[in-house]
XYZ file of C-alpha atoms in Angstrom:
325
model
C 138.117 104.241 41.099
C 137.128 106.058 37.892
C 140.565 107.532 37.099
C 139.004 110.735 35.822
C 138.542 114.268 37.093
C 134.990 115.247 38.042
C 135.580 118.493 36.160
C 136.003 116.564 32.898
C 132.607 114.971 33.386
C 130.468 117.893 34.537
C 130.331 121.587 33.661
C 131.451 124.362 35.978
C 130.422 125.800 38.328
C 129.512 122.711 40.319
C 126.734 122.962 42.931
C 129.204 122.009 45.679
C 132.841 122.473 46.675
C 135.101 119.878 45.045
C 138.427 118.642 46.416
C 140.119 116.172 44.086
C 142.983 115.135 46.282
C 143.492 111.922 48.168
C 143.158 112.527 51.886
C 145.590 110.417 53.939
C 143.616 108.194 56.282
C 145.917 109.287 59.076
C 144.322 112.733 58.802
C 140.882 111.266 59.467
C 141.585 109.205 62.547
C 140.955 111.834 65.214
C 137.321 111.277 66.297
C 137.225 114.764 67.785
C 137.257 116.240 64.279
C 135.996 113.506 61.928
C 133.145 111.031 61.649
C 134.071 108.120 59.380
C 131.609 105.898 57.539
C 132.620 103.233 55.041
C 130.124 100.996 53.207
C 132.782 99.319 51.042
C 132.984 95.768 52.302
C 135.307 93.885 52.654
C 137.565 96.816 53.584
C 138.599 96.731 57.265
C 136.056 98.424 59.502
C 133.463 98.829 56.740
C 129.812 98.484 57.766
C 127.413 98.634 54.840
C 124.167 100.542 55.466
C 125.315 101.865 58.844
C 122.937 104.690 59.890
C 124.444 108.115 59.193
C 123.993 110.465 62.144
C 125.824 113.727 61.344
C 127.466 115.661 64.144
C 127.476 119.374 63.162
C 130.595 119.916 65.289
C 132.678 117.509 63.184
C 133.550 116.803 59.562
C 131.953 113.727 57.987
C 133.911 111.304 55.780
C 131.693 108.932 53.769
C 132.989 106.236 51.387
C 130.410 104.235 49.476
C 129.113 102.821 46.198
C 125.573 102.776 47.623
C 122.958 105.307 48.661
C 123.397 106.686 52.173
C 121.328 105.309 55.052
C 120.012 108.709 56.062
C 116.714 110.556 55.864
C 118.032 112.434 52.815
C 119.880 109.423 51.428
C 116.919 107.880 49.642
C 116.375 108.310 45.907
C 113.599 110.843 46.474
C 116.233 113.339 47.625
C 119.229 111.945 45.771
C 117.458 112.366 42.431
C 117.108 116.099 43.025
C 120.838 116.388 43.693
C 122.186 114.409 40.742
C 119.843 116.212 38.361
C 121.534 119.488 39.336
C 124.711 118.317 37.607
C 125.209 119.659 34.066
C 127.240 117.442 31.724
C 130.484 118.800 30.310
C 130.323 120.094 26.713
C 132.009 116.999 25.268
C 129.428 114.778 26.978
C 126.445 116.990 26.106
C 127.320 116.915 22.389
C 126.798 113.143 22.367
C 123.325 113.040 23.917
C 121.161 111.673 21.118
C 118.380 109.676 22.806
C 114.882 111.023 23.499
C 111.543 110.008 25.011
C 110.375 108.281 21.843
C 113.048 105.619 22.370
C 113.640 102.580 24.571
C 116.970 102.231 26.374
C 118.938 98.960 26.435
C 121.567 98.403 29.117
C 123.450 95.124 28.716
C 125.831 94.267 31.576
C 126.939 90.761 30.668
C 130.723 90.693 31.145
C 131.721 89.391 34.552
C 133.632 91.821 36.791
C 137.233 90.844 36.077
C 140.492 92.420 37.310
C 141.666 95.279 35.103
C 145.432 94.656 35.030
C 147.382 93.741 31.876
C 147.599 90.088 32.855
C 143.934 89.401 33.539
C 141.969 92.055 31.617
C 140.565 89.519 29.139
C 139.783 86.839 31.716
C 136.122 87.545 32.356
C 135.234 84.301 34.131
C 138.673 82.866 34.882
C 140.191 82.051 38.249
C 141.474 85.600 38.808
C 138.053 87.136 38.154
C 136.253 84.648 40.403
C 138.801 85.092 43.197
C 138.543 88.893 43.059
C 134.739 88.770 43.157
C 134.704 86.343 46.081
C 136.820 88.766 48.124
C 134.167 91.445 47.663
C 130.905 89.486 47.493
C 131.744 86.137 49.080
C 131.287 82.768 47.382
C 127.486 82.799 47.467
C 127.291 86.389 46.250
C 129.703 85.651 43.410
C 127.554 82.741 42.291
C 124.513 85.052 42.192
C 126.473 87.705 40.322
C 127.455 85.178 37.651
C 123.795 84.162 37.289
C 122.657 87.770 36.784
C 125.445 88.485 34.308
C 124.452 85.393 32.316
C 120.804 86.502 32.349
C 121.849 89.812 30.756
C 123.365 88.262 27.624
C 122.338 90.236 24.534
C 120.403 87.278 23.098
C 118.002 87.370 26.059
C 116.983 90.909 25.037
C 116.029 89.925 21.477
C 112.512 88.536 22.182
C 111.609 91.564 24.295
C 112.889 94.006 21.661
C 110.976 92.121 18.973
C 107.837 92.139 21.098
C 108.024 95.890 21.746
C 108.577 96.602 18.056
C 105.599 94.461 17.084
C 103.276 96.028 19.642
C 104.437 99.532 18.759
C 103.721 98.932 15.061
C 100.092 98.097 15.892
C 99.414 101.385 17.668
C 98.216 104.547 15.949
C 98.620 108.247 16.607
C 95.682 110.365 17.789
C 95.051 111.148 14.116
C 94.863 107.464 13.203
C 98.259 107.401 11.494
C 100.927 104.745 11.941
C 103.618 105.431 14.509
C 107.201 106.136 13.520
C 109.288 102.951 13.868
C 110.365 102.319 17.456
C 114.066 102.986 18.033
C 116.436 101.974 20.816
C 119.564 103.353 22.462
C 122.091 100.648 23.342
C 124.709 100.800 26.100
C 126.667 97.543 26.428
C 129.909 96.226 27.861
C 131.070 94.031 24.971
C 131.688 94.380 21.265
C 129.737 91.160 20.737
C 126.567 92.770 22.110
C 126.963 95.858 19.907
C 127.758 93.945 16.716
C 125.062 91.305 17.219
C 122.172 93.647 18.026
C 123.082 96.175 15.322
C 123.070 93.319 12.819
C 119.847 91.834 14.177
C 117.938 95.157 14.207
C 119.361 97.343 11.424
C 118.426 101.046 11.468
C 116.632 100.640 14.798
C 119.482 101.003 17.323
C 121.530 104.092 18.149
C 124.892 103.768 19.892
C 127.791 105.963 20.924
C 130.769 104.680 18.966
C 133.969 103.839 20.830
C 136.879 101.460 20.424
C 136.325 98.217 22.339
C 138.517 95.231 22.959
C 136.842 92.099 21.637
C 135.989 90.958 25.169
C 134.790 94.168 26.832
C 133.998 97.881 26.544
C 134.090 98.879 30.206
C 137.678 99.717 31.095
C 137.964 102.186 33.981
C 140.234 104.804 32.488
C 139.118 108.410 31.980
C 138.050 107.837 28.382
C 135.974 104.843 29.425
C 134.382 106.855 32.225
C 133.399 109.633 29.804
C 131.725 107.120 27.495
C 130.004 105.505 30.488
C 128.513 108.871 31.463
C 127.382 109.523 27.876
C 125.642 106.142 27.813
C 124.035 106.647 31.224
C 122.630 110.071 30.311
C 121.302 108.734 27.013
C 119.566 105.852 28.807
C 118.069 108.388 31.218
C 116.533 110.282 28.288
C 114.495 107.269 27.064
C 110.916 106.355 28.012
C 111.579 102.755 29.122
C 114.797 100.944 30.063
C 115.462 97.247 29.531
C 118.205 96.825 32.108
C 120.561 94.326 33.720
C 120.129 92.931 37.211
C 122.663 93.504 39.969
C 123.939 96.615 38.220
C 123.582 99.997 39.867
C 124.219 101.511 36.419
C 120.693 100.610 35.257
C 119.277 101.892 38.532
C 121.037 105.268 38.454
C 120.123 105.819 34.788
C 116.457 105.172 35.598
C 116.379 107.611 38.509
C 118.467 110.198 36.680
C 115.836 110.316 33.953
C 112.824 110.179 36.257
C 110.992 112.863 38.197
C 109.344 113.466 41.575
C 111.502 110.758 43.141
C 110.348 108.112 40.652
C 112.514 106.328 38.057
C 111.997 105.878 34.337
C 109.975 102.633 33.971
C 112.414 99.722 33.873
C 112.239 96.008 33.082
C 115.101 93.800 34.239
C 116.698 90.884 32.380
C 116.484 87.844 34.614
C 113.582 89.284 36.606
C 111.032 90.550 34.067
C 112.076 88.843 30.840
C 114.398 86.142 29.559
C 115.554 83.241 31.749
C 114.559 84.218 35.282
C 117.230 84.176 37.974
C 116.063 82.227 41.016
C 112.835 81.251 39.250
C 113.099 77.715 40.626
C 112.530 79.196 44.079
C 109.946 81.765 42.958
C 112.121 84.533 44.379
C 112.307 86.865 41.402
C 109.290 85.740 39.415
C 107.975 88.607 37.257
C 105.116 90.787 38.416
C 102.294 92.020 36.206
C 102.715 93.539 33.693
C 106.284 92.203 33.421
C 105.654 88.764 32.002
C 107.874 86.890 29.581
C 107.701 88.066 25.956
C 105.835 86.161 23.269
C 104.156 83.938 25.842
C 100.834 85.720 26.155
C 99.691 88.439 28.510
C 101.003 91.964 28.707
C 104.514 91.985 27.279
C 105.845 95.426 27.977
C 104.071 97.799 25.619
C 102.066 99.111 28.577
C 105.309 100.512 29.939
C 105.820 102.632 26.821
C 102.889 104.786 27.866
C 103.379 104.431 31.596
C 103.996 107.563 33.624
C 106.811 107.405 36.150
C 105.439 106.537 39.549
C 102.450 104.590 38.262
C 103.182 101.755 40.678
C 101.915 101.871 44.226
C 104.044 102.281 47.319
C 107.216 104.073 48.279
C 108.986 105.469 45.191
C 112.314 104.347 46.629
C 111.100 100.752 46.427
C 110.174 100.794 42.734
C 113.565 99.316 41.896
C 115.558 98.746 45.033
C 112.940 96.718 46.912
C 113.337 93.934 44.357
C 116.966 94.644 43.497
C 119.377 91.713 43.957
C 121.933 92.855 46.523
C 125.337 91.340 47.284
C 125.000 91.742 51.051
């Protein structure tokens, strides 16, 4: 899926035994020796969110792009595990964000096939057909709506609002704050070029070569850059993220603590054109109102401690997260 060795991403020794070889499915069919769980719909036999009940007398095979439905599968436990991973030296050298900054994750390009014939067709027939196989027609329609909501231009009012509010605050000694800066991770050259031009000297990025349409190819080089971006987002104090993207979610939890994520506002849910607003489904909750329209517009999150919301920490994001199934 990522076309890259785990050892190129994370430093040795790893906190677990790693086998980077494809296991023939024929070797996993004997139920006397293996339990098999697959959350990857629409693959044959896949059942997303099936309860995981380990049998200590057998091996367990688990294939998923989602957290495990198990007592230790929630983010409270998962966060502890992923934070044990140490980035490889090449990745670590490119970590430039810090807790004075706001992270921007822009996931706007529709999930298109990656072959040479269709790589630039982001909303064409091939892309739509591939998405419908995985998400179904209704799910694909929702995915398109969330991708549209995460266009870079929808982030501009919120960025402007945060900059304005930040400039009005003072340090404990009564001095002006240093200008607010942002770390940007995006999937298109258009987003990088447009926001860097719109907010000069305010946005940090990790430079890479991008095709004009997209910056998210799944080769090893692209995976390394994706990890660099994710870890930089995790190092910020607030993330402006994209809906229906587990990338924003993982970055938030990777940078959080005590089972809580970094505070996060979502394009299409907390700012910009709201997805499903006509039905009131994803209307924003206080203090996540639309920017420049009165009320609290996000600056409260800059001083918000992780876990400030009430309820189960695992619900801070996922309870309101748009899901394909």
